[in-house]
Structure formats: C-alpha cells, structure tokens
Amino acid sequence: MSGSHSRRGRRHLAALIAVALVATACAGNGPVLANPALVLPAPPTATPTPSPVPDPIAIQLPRDDGLHDRLTEWWYYTGHLVATDGRHFGFEAVIFRAERGSVPTTWASHLALTDESGNRFLYAQRSQIGGPVSLTPRNLGSSPTGFALSVTGFDPSDPSSLLRMPWTLEGSGGRDRITAALSPQEAAPAGGSFGLALDLTSTKPAALHGANGWIDFGPAGSSYYYSRTRMTISGSLMLDGASLAVTGAGWFDHQWGDFISVGGGGWDWFAVELADRTELTLSLVRAADGTLPLVYGTYVDAAGHATNLDRTDFAVTASESWVSPHSGAMYPAAWHIEVPSQGLVIDLVPTIADQELDTRPSTGVIYWEGSQRVAATRSGQPVSGEAYVELTGYALAKP
C-alpha cells in the first residue's frame, strides 16, 4: 500500500529532521498503503498543509501518474528478472516524496536486488532535501502526463557525492523506465555493486484500490492508490562490474495523499502474479496493539478487471518465522493464502531468508521486502507464479 519520505553527521541534521522525522517510518508502494511503513509525524518546525481541494477526486491517467501537491507520495516498483544465462533476480526501486509546510520538499530512494541464484541480497539508499516540484491539476490547472524523478543523495560532508549518477524513475501511461546504479563510493551493506536499466510496459489497465482509487483513513487522513499489476520488462542488470541482459515482469504502485500517521503497528503486503495472467494484492494493517483495523485486497482477472476484496473475502496465515541477525527482529517467513471466491490457494516462501533493509539513514525504519517462491492452485489445478512480500513494523527502528 502504498506510505513516504541522513544521518551523516551534524551537517545533515536538517536532512535527518526533514526525512527521518517527516517520514519516520517509510518502509515500502500507512495502513492501506502497500509499501514502506509510513508513520509520518509532522516536523516540529512546520505545520502540515493539506490540499484545499475537497476529496475524493476521480483518478485520471496519465495525468495522475505525475506529482501531486500532497503531504506524502511515492512511486514504487518491484519485479522479477531472468538473465540470458538463466540466473533469477528480484528487485525493488522506489522514490518517496514528503511535503510539510515550510520545510523544503524531502526525497528518499531505496534500491534493492535479490540474487536468487547467488543467494545474496544487496540494497542501497539515498535521501535529499529540495528539488523541483511539479503540481497536478488539483491546484494549478495544469495537466502533467507523467513523472521524471531523480535522486542524487548529495552529501555536503562528502564532496565525492557530487559525482553520483542520479537514480531516475520515469513513466507515463504505463510505459516506464528505471535507471539506477550504485556509484563507486556507494557500497551495498552486504558488499557488491549493482544497478538497473529497465524499460517497463504495462499490459493491463491500472487497478484502482479501495473506492475507485480512494482510501479514507479517518482521522489519519486519506490516500489515492493505484497499481499496474503486470508490466513486461526488458533491459540490463549491472552486477559486480558485469552487464547482464534481462527480461521479466514488474509491479508498480503509486500512492499519494494527505496522511500523517497510519499503520502504527506496521503491515504485511502481498503482490502475487500468477501464470494464468491474474494478480492478487493483499494488505493486513496492524494497530500498535497488534489488532488488524484494516484488511483489504484487490484481485485482477486475466482481462484486467479489478475486484476489491474485504477482510471476509480471503484468509492469510503465517506458518514460519525468521529472526534477523542484523536487527534481531522476528519476521513471519511463509504464508498460506486462500481466496475462496476465486478457488485460489497460494503458499509463499521467501527465495532468500535475509531480505531485510535497514533504511534508518534515509527513511527512519528497518523493514523486510523480498521475492517469493509460489506454489498455488486454482480449483485444485496447479498454477505457477511470482510474488513479492513487504513486512513493516517488526523491527524497532530508531534513527
């Protein structure tokens, strides 16, 4: 579901306030937010300024692929790649944006690669303050038709950061591009360098979640949210100095709205793409006491028609757990999903146990997000697939 937006010495204190406080928990595409656990307190020096335009307003694409004058927004990709040499990979690429009153717009970006064949997980992160802001027709009467976002993560305490190539996400109407690679001075925590240069094309209409793309959080605010659930991918993967031609399938979440604090206990988010050309996304949002105040999902059939699901339409059971050697957090590590109306039974197991990201320097949280092995049946008949799962709120993350 989509939530949003360093800690590198005293000179980055402003960045820490604007990023780690403006988006204290930004880990993967709030409660109904299928992505970063966003618990967003307002910075002490600024007052959030919600949109003066009454909600909800019907989503219009490609106009609403672009940026919005809202408190929180993100563009979030996950996907599965196969190299010409047969190796399999999962990936995550996301840019978050946070706007809080007089505080300059803050940005953060996460990039991750699951080397399923090599049994390793690599990730990196960036954050920055300020940058161009393009507003949607909601306030300015203009008509943006897409987005072109870049994060360099310039660090004034590190002059070499000027040499960083930007991480860029671009898209309009379901034709998108990801261009992001680690610069020489950016080492992934697990070692190794990597990058993505991918073209993505949606093969289905955008799926609108909730009430035609509108989700009401009550006192916490509200959000717009849609996904492109099946995107074909071609391009290249850079890994350890080598360039690999890859193809694959991707998933895109875009979420924006005037929300400040949602999903206080974190959430579990599932995105499943099955070989029969259907897709399923589920969100289980926890309150601080562990209860589930919000449970919802969306099923997309082979023709691209989206059906919203409520908590009575499916069941999710965690059957195993994994303890992180880095944070000490215990995460669920295998799931059994049933969607009776579709005759679906799905079992998910992580391709690699350790797919945890410590993003406290950029977004203030630790979370787990990774690719899955899928064993599913529809009406008793086997169907293969691929999936991604995001888990937030399991690690006590403090800047």
mmCIF file of C-alpha atoms in Angstrom:
data_model
loop_
_atom_site.group_PDB
_atom_site.id
_atom_site.type_symbol
_atom_site.label_atom_id
_atom_site.label_comp_id
_atom_site.label_asym_id
_atom_site.label_seq_id
_atom_site.Cartn_x
_atom_site.Cartn_y
_atom_site.Cartn_z
ATOM 1 C CA MET A 1 0.000 0.000 0.000
ATOM 2 C CA SER A 2 1.165 2.336 -0.681
ATOM 3 C CA GLY A 3 3.352 5.236 2.701
ATOM 4 C CA SER A 4 6.558 8.048 2.112
ATOM 5 C CA HIS A 5 9.786 10.309 2.925
ATOM 6 C CA SER A 6 20.504 11.399 6.606
ATOM 7 C CA ARG A 7 22.000 10.889 9.160
ATOM 8 C CA ARG A 8 25.567 11.728 8.152
ATOM 9 C CA GLY A 9 26.975 13.995 10.825
ATOM 10 C CA ARG A 10 25.916 17.379 12.122
ATOM 11 C CA ARG A 11 25.762 18.917 8.686
ATOM 12 C CA HIS A 12 22.982 16.502 7.824
ATOM 13 C CA LEU A 13 20.835 17.347 10.818
ATOM 14 C CA ALA A 14 18.394 19.232 8.614
ATOM 15 C CA ALA A 15 18.115 16.230 6.347
ATOM 16 C CA LEU A 16 17.541 13.984 9.331
ATOM 17 C CA ILE A 17 14.720 16.177 10.569
ATOM 18 C CA ALA A 18 13.131 16.559 7.167
ATOM 19 C CA VAL A 19 13.485 12.917 6.135
ATOM 20 C CA ALA A 20 13.659 10.749 9.255
ATOM 21 C CA LEU A 21 11.081 12.880 11.061
ATOM 22 C CA VAL A 22 8.967 13.914 8.120
ATOM 23 C CA ALA A 23 8.775 10.253 7.194
ATOM 24 C CA THR A 24 9.772 8.499 10.382
ATOM 25 C CA ALA A 25 8.707 5.179 9.015
ATOM 26 C CA CYS A 26 8.965 4.990 5.322
ATOM 27 C CA ALA A 27 9.452 1.333 4.633
ATOM 28 C CA GLY A 28 7.824 0.186 1.334
ATOM 29 C CA ASN A 29 4.471 1.096 -2.666
ATOM 30 C CA GLY A 30 0.178 3.772 6.357
ATOM 31 C CA PRO A 31 -2.450 1.319 6.844
ATOM 32 C CA VAL A 32 -3.822 0.800 3.429
ATOM 33 C CA LEU A 33 -0.518 1.676 1.943
ATOM 34 C CA ALA A 34 1.043 -1.267 0.296
ATOM 35 C CA ASN A 35 4.626 -0.325 0.803
ATOM 36 C CA PRO A 36 7.069 1.362 3.183
ATOM 37 C CA ALA A 37 5.723 1.551 6.673
ATOM 38 C CA LEU A 38 4.894 5.153 6.791
ATOM 39 C CA VAL A 39 4.272 6.690 10.176
ATOM 40 C CA LEU A 40 4.633 10.351 9.419
ATOM 41 C CA PRO A 41 4.840 12.810 12.305
ATOM 42 C CA ALA A 42 4.972 16.473 11.421
ATOM 43 C CA PRO A 43 8.351 18.205 11.790
ATOM 44 C CA PRO A 44 8.422 20.419 14.884
ATOM 45 C CA THR A 45 9.238 23.465 12.748
ATOM 46 C CA ALA A 46 6.437 23.157 10.224
ATOM 47 C CA THR A 47 2.710 22.651 10.054
ATOM 48 C CA PRO A 48 1.367 20.139 7.509
ATOM 49 C CA THR A 49 -0.682 21.829 4.840
ATOM 50 C CA PRO A 50 -3.336 19.561 3.351
ATOM 51 C CA SER A 51 -4.821 20.239 -0.039
ATOM 52 C CA PRO A 52 -7.605 22.846 -0.061
ATOM 53 C CA VAL A 53 -9.393 20.832 -2.740
ATOM 54 C CA PRO A 54 -12.197 18.561 -1.422
ATOM 55 C CA ASP A 55 -11.593 14.805 -1.782
ATOM 56 C CA PRO A 56 -12.163 12.462 -3.390
ATOM 57 C CA ILE A 57 -11.476 13.439 -6.995
ATOM 58 C CA ALA A 58 -11.609 10.796 -9.705
ATOM 59 C CA ILE A 59 -8.187 9.474 -10.704
ATOM 60 C CA GLN A 60 -7.317 10.343 -14.290
ATOM 61 C CA LEU A 61 -4.413 8.671 -16.052
ATOM 62 C CA PRO A 62 -1.882 9.500 -17.310
ATOM 63 C CA ARG A 63 -2.404 12.845 -15.550
ATOM 64 C CA ASP A 64 -2.172 11.300 -12.103
ATOM 65 C CA ASP A 65 0.989 9.388 -12.876
ATOM 66 C CA GLY A 66 2.608 12.747 -12.132
ATOM 67 C CA LEU A 67 3.451 14.559 -8.902
ATOM 68 C CA HIS A 68 0.798 15.915 -6.534
ATOM 69 C CA ASP A 69 0.632 18.751 -4.074
ATOM 70 C CA ARG A 70 0.011 16.405 -1.146
ATOM 71 C CA LEU A 71 1.782 15.651 2.117
ATOM 72 C CA THR A 72 3.011 12.193 1.119
ATOM 73 C CA GLU A 73 3.652 10.405 -2.178
ATOM 74 C CA TRP A 74 5.653 7.534 -3.631
ATOM 75 C CA TRP A 75 6.365 5.645 -6.858
ATOM 76 C CA TYR A 76 7.213 2.020 -6.094
ATOM 77 C CA TYR A 77 8.440 -0.845 -8.293
ATOM 78 C CA THR A 78 9.063 -4.487 -7.503
ATOM 79 C CA GLY A 79 9.694 -7.234 -10.022
ATOM 80 C CA HIS A 80 11.342 -10.417 -11.185
ATOM 81 C CA LEU A 81 14.170 -10.686 -13.727
ATOM 82 C CA VAL A 82 15.738 -13.557 -15.665
ATOM 83 C CA ALA A 83 19.193 -13.088 -17.215
ATOM 84 C CA THR A 84 20.208 -14.660 -20.509
ATOM 85 C CA ASP A 85 22.496 -17.001 -18.551
ATOM 86 C CA GLY A 86 19.464 -18.332 -16.639
ATOM 87 C CA ARG A 87 20.025 -16.574 -13.320
ATOM 88 C CA HIS A 88 16.969 -15.224 -11.475
ATOM 89 C CA PHE A 89 16.690 -11.953 -9.570
ATOM 90 C CA GLY A 90 14.136 -9.876 -7.694
ATOM 91 C CA PHE A 91 14.339 -6.096 -7.446
ATOM 92 C CA GLU A 92 12.872 -3.053 -5.683
ATOM 93 C CA ALA A 93 13.167 0.585 -6.789
ATOM 94 C CA VAL A 94 11.261 3.394 -5.093
ATOM 95 C CA ILE A 95 11.243 7.158 -4.674
ATOM 96 C CA PHE A 96 9.378 8.792 -1.774
ATOM 97 C CA ARG A 97 8.355 12.430 -1.537
ATOM 98 C CA ALA A 98 7.225 14.331 1.597
ATOM 99 C CA GLU A 99 5.907 17.873 1.808
ATOM 100 C CA ARG A 100 5.403 19.548 5.203
ATOM 101 C CA GLY A 101 4.501 23.206 5.391
ATOM 102 C CA SER A 102 7.556 25.486 5.199
ATOM 103 C CA VAL A 103 10.068 22.617 5.320
ATOM 104 C CA PRO A 104 11.619 22.029 1.858
ATOM 105 C CA THR A 105 10.307 19.013 -0.009
ATOM 106 C CA THR A 106 12.203 15.899 1.071
ATOM 107 C CA TRP A 107 13.021 12.880 -1.083
ATOM 108 C CA ALA A 108 14.287 9.373 -0.375
ATOM 109 C CA SER A 109 15.045 6.423 -2.612
ATOM 110 C CA HIS A 110 15.655 2.713 -1.981
ATOM 111 C CA LEU A 111 17.209 0.270 -4.438
ATOM 112 C CA ALA A 112 17.430 -3.475 -3.764
ATOM 113 C CA LEU A 113 18.419 -6.634 -5.610
ATOM 114 C CA THR A 114 17.741 -10.230 -4.610
ATOM 115 C CA ASP A 115 20.246 -12.509 -6.309
ATOM 116 C CA GLU A 116 18.141 -15.645 -6.032
ATOM 117 C CA SER A 117 20.640 -17.838 -7.853
ATOM 118 C CA GLY A 118 23.591 -16.477 -5.852
ATOM 119 C CA ASN A 119 21.699 -16.490 -2.529
ATOM 120 C CA ARG A 120 22.510 -12.898 -1.620
ATOM 121 C CA PHE A 121 20.641 -9.643 -1.046
ATOM 122 C CA LEU A 122 22.015 -6.196 -1.904
ATOM 123 C CA TYR A 123 20.463 -2.802 -1.246
ATOM 124 C CA ALA A 124 21.317 0.892 -1.091
ATOM 125 C CA GLN A 125 19.553 4.146 -0.195
ATOM 126 C CA ARG A 126 19.678 7.878 -0.809
ATOM 127 C CA SER A 127 17.944 10.965 0.549
ATOM 128 C CA GLN A 128 17.984 14.661 -0.250
ATOM 129 C CA ILE A 129 16.273 17.931 0.539
ATOM 130 C CA GLY A 130 14.626 20.095 -2.096
ATOM 131 C CA GLY A 131 14.283 19.776 -5.828
ATOM 132 C CA PRO A 132 11.780 20.729 -8.495
ATOM 133 C CA VAL A 133 8.122 20.250 -7.635
ATOM 134 C CA SER A 134 5.504 19.708 -10.330
ATOM 135 C CA LEU A 135 1.936 20.129 -9.161
ATOM 136 C CA THR A 136 -1.119 18.398 -10.554
ATOM 137 C CA PRO A 137 -4.312 19.992 -11.904
ATOM 138 C CA ARG A 138 -5.802 19.759 -8.415
ATOM 139 C CA ASN A 139 -4.191 23.094 -7.589
ATOM 140 C CA LEU A 140 -2.689 24.640 -10.680
ATOM 141 C CA GLY A 141 -4.960 23.690 -13.558
ATOM 142 C CA SER A 142 -2.032 22.200 -15.476
ATOM 143 C CA SER A 143 -2.041 18.721 -16.973
ATOM 144 C CA PRO A 144 1.114 16.731 -16.228
ATOM 145 C CA THR A 145 1.100 13.411 -18.004
ATOM 146 C CA GLY A 146 3.798 11.526 -16.182
ATOM 147 C CA PHE A 147 6.817 11.747 -13.912
ATOM 148 C CA ALA A 148 10.585 12.043 -14.254
ATOM 149 C CA LEU A 149 12.127 11.859 -10.789
ATOM 150 C CA SER A 150 15.818 11.821 -9.859
ATOM 151 C CA VAL A 151 17.579 11.449 -6.506
ATOM 152 C CA THR A 152 21.330 12.029 -6.282
ATOM 153 C CA GLY A 153 21.606 11.975 -2.499
ATOM 154 C CA PHE A 154 24.197 14.762 -2.406
ATOM 155 C CA ASP A 155 26.036 14.822 0.934
ATOM 156 C CA PRO A 156 27.719 18.185 1.734
ATOM 157 C CA SER A 157 30.128 16.369 4.073
ATOM 158 C CA ASP A 158 31.295 14.158 1.199
ATOM 159 C CA PRO A 159 32.438 16.120 -1.906
ATOM 160 C CA SER A 160 32.701 12.882 -3.897
ATOM 161 C CA SER A 161 28.906 12.585 -3.750
ATOM 162 C CA LEU A 162 28.818 15.246 -6.478
ATOM 163 C CA LEU A 163 29.983 12.514 -8.852
ATOM 164 C CA ARG A 164 26.997 10.288 -8.220
ATOM 165 C CA MET A 165 24.813 9.454 -11.163
ATOM 166 C CA PRO A 166 21.152 10.102 -10.307
ATOM 167 C CA TRP A 167 18.718 7.307 -9.627
ATOM 168 C CA THR A 168 15.852 8.041 -12.006
ATOM 169 C CA LEU A 169 12.287 6.785 -12.323
ATOM 170 C CA GLU A 170 10.295 7.933 -15.365
ATOM 171 C CA GLY A 171 6.848 6.987 -16.590
ATOM 172 C CA SER A 172 3.595 7.903 -18.256
ATOM 173 C CA GLY A 173 0.563 5.802 -19.053
ATOM 174 C CA GLY A 174 2.227 2.527 -18.183
ATOM 175 C CA ARG A 175 5.434 2.993 -20.192
ATOM 176 C CA ASP A 176 8.150 3.449 -17.578
ATOM 177 C CA ARG A 177 11.925 3.376 -17.185
ATOM 178 C CA ILE A 178 14.201 2.725 -14.203
ATOM 179 C CA THR A 179 17.822 3.909 -14.391
ATOM 180 C CA ALA A 180 19.714 3.478 -11.133
ATOM 181 C CA ALA A 181 23.164 2.207 -10.228
ATOM 182 C CA LEU A 182 25.459 2.440 -7.238
ATOM 183 C CA SER A 183 28.282 4.918 -7.666
ATOM 184 C CA PRO A 184 31.801 3.696 -6.778
ATOM 185 C CA GLN A 185 31.639 5.307 -3.339
ATOM 186 C CA GLU A 186 28.286 3.691 -2.512
ATOM 187 C CA ALA A 187 28.857 0.210 -1.146
ATOM 188 C CA ALA A 188 25.850 -2.002 -0.508
ATOM 189 C CA PRO A 189 25.757 -3.149 3.149
ATOM 190 C CA ALA A 190 26.300 -6.767 2.065
ATOM 191 C CA GLY A 191 29.051 -5.775 -0.386
ATOM 192 C CA GLY A 192 28.908 -5.798 -4.146
ATOM 193 C CA SER A 193 27.771 -3.216 -6.661
ATOM 194 C CA PHE A 194 24.631 -3.334 -8.795
ATOM 195 C CA GLY A 195 22.369 -1.247 -10.978
ATOM 196 C CA LEU A 196 19.262 -1.376 -13.151
ATOM 197 C CA ALA A 197 18.458 -0.025 -16.607
ATOM 198 C CA LEU A 198 14.963 -1.332 -17.278
ATOM 199 C CA ASP A 199 12.082 -0.493 -19.617
ATOM 200 C CA LEU A 200 8.638 -1.484 -18.325
ATOM 201 C CA THR A 201 5.374 -1.661 -20.253
ATOM 202 C CA SER A 202 2.013 -2.288 -18.605
ATOM 203 C CA THR A 203 -0.128 -4.959 -20.261
ATOM 204 C CA LYS A 204 -3.324 -4.173 -18.300
ATOM 205 C CA PRO A 205 -5.292 -1.122 -17.173
ATOM 206 C CA ALA A 206 -4.284 0.366 -13.836
ATOM 207 C CA ALA A 207 -6.014 -1.315 -10.882
ATOM 208 C CA LEU A 208 -7.700 1.201 -8.552
ATOM 209 C CA HIS A 209 -7.728 0.143 -4.901
ATOM 210 C CA GLY A 210 -10.397 0.910 -2.330
ATOM 211 C CA ALA A 211 -13.284 3.064 -3.578
ATOM 212 C CA ASN A 212 -12.193 3.780 -7.162
ATOM 213 C CA GLY A 213 -8.662 4.513 -6.035
ATOM 214 C CA TRP A 214 -9.615 6.431 -2.873
ATOM 215 C CA ILE A 215 -8.839 5.199 0.655
ATOM 216 C CA ASP A 216 -10.163 7.002 3.720
ATOM 217 C CA PHE A 217 -8.010 6.643 6.860
ATOM 218 C CA GLY A 218 -10.461 8.536 9.042
ATOM 219 C CA PRO A 219 -8.667 10.871 11.491
ATOM 220 C CA ALA A 220 -5.298 9.857 9.954
ATOM 221 C CA GLY A 221 -6.161 11.383 6.587
ATOM 222 C CA SER A 222 -6.706 9.827 3.178
ATOM 223 C CA SER A 223 -4.892 8.468 0.163
ATOM 224 C CA TYR A 224 -5.187 7.830 -3.555
ATOM 225 C CA TYR A 225 -3.766 4.480 -4.646
ATOM 226 C CA TYR A 226 -3.479 2.503 -7.864
ATOM 227 C CA SER A 227 -1.218 -0.245 -9.217
ATOM 228 C CA ARG A 228 -0.024 -1.501 -12.562
ATOM 229 C CA THR A 229 -0.032 -5.191 -11.689
ATOM 230 C CA ARG A 230 1.598 -6.735 -14.768
ATOM 231 C CA MET A 231 4.391 -4.949 -16.605
ATOM 232 C CA THR A 232 6.745 -6.603 -19.084
ATOM 233 C CA ILE A 233 10.414 -5.761 -18.546
ATOM 234 C CA SER A 234 13.460 -5.698 -20.773
ATOM 235 C CA GLY A 235 16.844 -4.117 -20.210
ATOM 236 C CA SER A 236 20.044 -4.773 -18.334
ATOM 237 C CA LEU A 237 21.232 -5.547 -14.824
ATOM 238 C CA MET A 238 24.682 -4.462 -13.701
ATOM 239 C CA LEU A 239 26.163 -6.774 -11.105
ATOM 240 C CA ASP A 240 29.757 -6.892 -9.854
ATOM 241 C CA GLY A 241 31.037 -4.979 -12.870
ATOM 242 C CA ALA A 242 29.244 -7.081 -15.480
ATOM 243 C CA SER A 243 26.195 -6.156 -17.549
ATOM 244 C CA LEU A 244 23.527 -8.853 -17.935
ATOM 245 C CA ALA A 245 20.676 -8.666 -20.433
ATOM 246 C CA VAL A 246 17.416 -9.397 -18.598
ATOM 247 C CA THR A 247 13.692 -9.797 -19.188
ATOM 248 C CA GLY A 248 10.933 -10.166 -16.645
ATOM 249 C CA ALA A 249 7.726 -8.938 -15.043
ATOM 250 C CA GLY A 250 7.148 -5.920 -12.823
ATOM 251 C CA TRP A 251 4.596 -4.362 -10.448
ATOM 252 C CA PHE A 252 4.135 -0.612 -9.903
ATOM 253 C CA ASP A 253 2.384 1.143 -7.001
ATOM 254 C CA HIS A 254 1.645 4.883 -6.908
ATOM 255 C CA GLN A 255 0.163 6.380 -3.780
ATOM 256 C CA TRP A 256 -0.332 9.955 -2.591
ATOM 257 C CA GLY A 257 -2.454 11.827 -0.100
ATOM 258 C CA ASP A 258 -2.770 13.999 2.987
ATOM 259 C CA PHE A 259 -1.988 11.476 5.692
ATOM 260 C CA ILE A 260 0.277 11.886 8.695
ATOM 261 C CA SER A 261 0.191 8.770 10.867
ATOM 262 C CA VAL A 262 -1.170 5.423 9.732
ATOM 263 C CA GLY A 263 -0.324 1.794 10.284
ATOM 264 C CA GLY A 264 1.070 2.350 13.789
ATOM 265 C CA GLY A 265 1.862 -1.361 14.173
ATOM 266 C CA GLY A 266 3.093 -1.890 10.628
ATOM 267 C CA TRP A 267 1.627 -4.073 7.911
ATOM 268 C CA ASP A 268 2.082 -7.126 5.724
ATOM 269 C CA TRP A 269 1.686 -6.534 1.977
ATOM 270 C CA PHE A 270 1.484 -9.208 -0.722
ATOM 271 C CA ALA A 271 1.699 -8.861 -4.512
ATOM 272 C CA VAL A 272 1.188 -12.104 -6.464
ATOM 273 C CA GLU A 273 1.353 -12.542 -10.250
ATOM 274 C CA LEU A 274 0.090 -15.932 -11.465
ATOM 275 C CA ALA A 275 0.884 -17.659 -14.756
ATOM 276 C CA ASP A 276 -2.810 -17.578 -15.755
ATOM 277 C CA ARG A 277 -2.403 -13.779 -16.049
ATOM 278 C CA THR A 278 -4.255 -12.937 -12.846
ATOM 279 C CA GLU A 279 -2.887 -10.857 -9.977
ATOM 280 C CA LEU A 280 -3.641 -10.505 -6.294
ATOM 281 C CA THR A 281 -2.581 -7.867 -3.789
ATOM 282 C CA LEU A 282 -3.428 -8.021 -0.082
ATOM 283 C CA SER A 283 -2.738 -5.681 2.831
ATOM 284 C CA LEU A 284 -3.018 -6.532 6.521
ATOM 285 C CA VAL A 285 -2.541 -3.373 8.566
ATOM 286 C CA ARG A 286 -1.785 -3.681 12.275
ATOM 287 C CA ALA A 287 -2.538 -1.255 15.062
ATOM 288 C CA ALA A 288 0.032 -0.699 17.812
ATOM 289 C CA ASP A 289 -1.707 -3.382 19.920
ATOM 290 C CA GLY A 290 -1.398 -5.989 17.146
ATOM 291 C CA THR A 291 -5.022 -5.955 16.059
ATOM 292 C CA LEU A 292 -5.940 -5.558 12.389
ATOM 293 C CA PRO A 293 -8.097 -2.438 11.938
ATOM 294 C CA LEU A 294 -7.659 -2.549 8.174
ATOM 295 C CA VAL A 295 -7.576 -5.633 5.947
ATOM 296 C CA TYR A 296 -8.201 -5.311 2.221
ATOM 297 C CA GLY A 297 -7.109 -6.510 -1.198
ATOM 298 C CA THR A 298 -7.623 -6.361 -4.945
ATOM 299 C CA TYR A 299 -7.943 -9.233 -7.416
ATOM 300 C CA VAL A 300 -7.262 -8.584 -11.117
ATOM 301 C CA ASP A 301 -8.578 -11.117 -13.629
ATOM 302 C CA ALA A 302 -6.911 -12.119 -16.898
ATOM 303 C CA ALA A 303 -8.811 -9.434 -18.820
ATOM 304 C CA GLY A 304 -7.610 -6.699 -16.436
ATOM 305 C CA HIS A 305 -10.836 -6.201 -14.468
ATOM 306 C CA ALA A 306 -10.120 -5.342 -10.820
ATOM 307 C CA THR A 307 -12.315 -6.546 -7.940
ATOM 308 C CA ASN A 308 -11.853 -5.120 -4.453
ATOM 309 C CA LEU A 309 -11.702 -7.605 -1.577
ATOM 310 C CA ASP A 310 -12.547 -7.019 2.076
ATOM 311 C CA ARG A 311 -11.387 -8.985 5.106
ATOM 312 C CA THR A 312 -14.135 -11.588 4.674
ATOM 313 C CA ASP A 313 -13.018 -12.459 1.127
ATOM 314 C CA PHE A 314 -9.645 -14.013 1.954
ATOM 315 C CA ALA A 315 -7.517 -15.507 4.723
ATOM 316 C CA VAL A 316 -3.770 -15.232 5.351
ATOM 317 C CA THR A 317 -1.889 -17.464 7.789
ATOM 318 C CA ALA A 318 1.812 -17.214 8.628
ATOM 319 C CA SER A 319 3.374 -20.632 9.194
ATOM 320 C CA GLU A 320 7.080 -19.970 9.812
ATOM 321 C CA SER A 321 9.331 -17.233 11.182
ATOM 322 C CA TRP A 322 12.845 -15.859 10.678
ATOM 323 C CA VAL A 323 14.997 -13.860 13.102
ATOM 324 C CA SER A 324 17.230 -11.211 11.561
ATOM 325 C CA PRO A 325 20.893 -11.494 12.574
ATOM 326 C CA HIS A 326 21.183 -7.732 11.943
ATOM 327 C CA SER A 327 18.255 -6.180 13.822
ATOM 328 C CA GLY A 328 17.092 -9.071 15.995
ATOM 329 C CA ALA A 329 13.563 -8.643 14.626
ATOM 330 C CA MET A 330 11.402 -11.712 14.134
ATOM 331 C CA TYR A 331 9.503 -11.761 10.839
ATOM 332 C CA PRO A 332 6.906 -14.177 9.500
ATOM 333 C CA ALA A 333 8.629 -16.207 6.763
ATOM 334 C CA ALA A 334 5.987 -18.316 4.985
ATOM 335 C CA TRP A 335 2.305 -17.747 4.274
ATOM 336 C CA HIS A 336 -0.800 -19.671 3.288
ATOM 337 C CA ILE A 337 -3.409 -17.604 1.423
ATOM 338 C CA GLU A 338 -6.932 -18.628 0.468
ATOM 339 C CA VAL A 339 -9.349 -16.665 -1.749
ATOM 340 C CA PRO A 340 -12.482 -18.865 -1.869
ATOM 341 C CA SER A 341 -14.344 -16.812 -4.497
ATOM 342 C CA GLN A 342 -11.515 -17.493 -6.968
ATOM 343 C CA GLY A 343 -10.794 -21.041 -5.873
ATOM 344 C CA LEU A 344 -7.280 -19.870 -5.072
ATOM 345 C CA VAL A 345 -4.886 -21.421 -2.572
ATOM 346 C CA ILE A 346 -1.419 -19.859 -2.532
ATOM 347 C CA ASP A 347 1.648 -20.755 -0.494
ATOM 348 C CA LEU A 348 4.572 -18.322 -0.361
ATOM 349 C CA VAL A 349 8.132 -18.910 0.858
ATOM 350 C CA PRO A 350 10.960 -16.348 0.557
ATOM 351 C CA THR A 351 13.551 -17.106 -2.116
ATOM 352 C CA ILE A 352 16.152 -15.918 0.389
ATOM 353 C CA ALA A 353 15.568 -15.598 4.131
ATOM 354 C CA ASP A 354 17.523 -12.370 4.611
ATOM 355 C CA GLN A 355 15.905 -9.616 2.540
ATOM 356 C CA GLU A 356 15.879 -7.019 5.331
ATOM 357 C CA LEU A 357 16.660 -3.363 4.637
ATOM 358 C CA ASP A 358 17.996 -1.028 7.315
ATOM 359 C CA THR A 359 16.914 2.333 5.911
ATOM 360 C CA ARG A 360 17.230 4.390 9.082
ATOM 361 C CA PRO A 361 19.670 6.831 7.400
ATOM 362 C CA SER A 362 17.103 7.718 4.721
ATOM 363 C CA THR A 363 13.609 6.964 5.991
ATOM 364 C CA GLY A 364 13.977 6.082 9.655
ATOM 365 C CA VAL A 365 12.962 2.409 9.618
ATOM 366 C CA ILE A 366 14.034 -1.192 9.210
ATOM 367 C CA TYR A 367 11.775 -3.377 7.066
ATOM 368 C CA TRP A 368 11.763 -6.635 5.110
ATOM 369 C CA GLU A 369 10.813 -6.811 1.442
ATOM 370 C CA GLY A 370 11.619 -9.681 -0.861
ATOM 371 C CA SER A 371 10.849 -12.097 -3.653
ATOM 372 C CA GLN A 372 8.944 -15.314 -3.032
ATOM 373 C CA ARG A 373 8.608 -18.855 -4.306
ATOM 374 C CA VAL A 374 4.973 -19.534 -5.224
ATOM 375 C CA ALA A 375 3.055 -22.802 -5.019
ATOM 376 C CA ALA A 376 -0.604 -22.227 -5.950
ATOM 377 C CA THR A 377 -3.718 -23.996 -7.119
ATOM 378 C CA ARG A 378 -6.924 -22.730 -8.675
ATOM 379 C CA SER A 379 -9.870 -25.060 -8.159
ATOM 380 C CA GLY A 380 -7.359 -27.780 -7.370
ATOM 381 C CA GLN A 381 -5.278 -27.303 -10.527
ATOM 382 C CA PRO A 382 -1.642 -26.170 -10.143
ATOM 383 C CA VAL A 383 -0.711 -22.694 -11.324
ATOM 384 C CA SER A 384 2.771 -21.221 -11.106
ATOM 385 C CA GLY A 385 3.606 -17.620 -10.269
ATOM 386 C CA GLU A 386 5.882 -14.995 -8.762
ATOM 387 C CA ALA A 387 5.374 -12.756 -5.745
ATOM 388 C CA TYR A 388 6.755 -10.015 -3.519
ATOM 389 C CA VAL A 389 6.048 -9.509 0.193
ATOM 390 C CA GLU A 390 6.683 -6.443 2.348
ATOM 391 C CA LEU A 391 6.773 -6.575 6.155
ATOM 392 C CA THR A 392 6.947 -3.452 8.289
ATOM 393 C CA GLY A 393 6.756 -2.733 11.985
ATOM 394 C CA TYR A 394 8.595 -5.865 13.156
ATOM 395 C CA ALA A 395 11.868 -4.090 13.948
ATOM 396 C CA LEU A 396 12.225 -1.332 16.486
ATOM 397 C CA ALA A 397 13.826 1.284 14.262
ATOM 398 C CA LYS A 398 15.261 4.474 15.688
ATOM 399 C CA PRO A 399 17.462 6.992 13.816
#
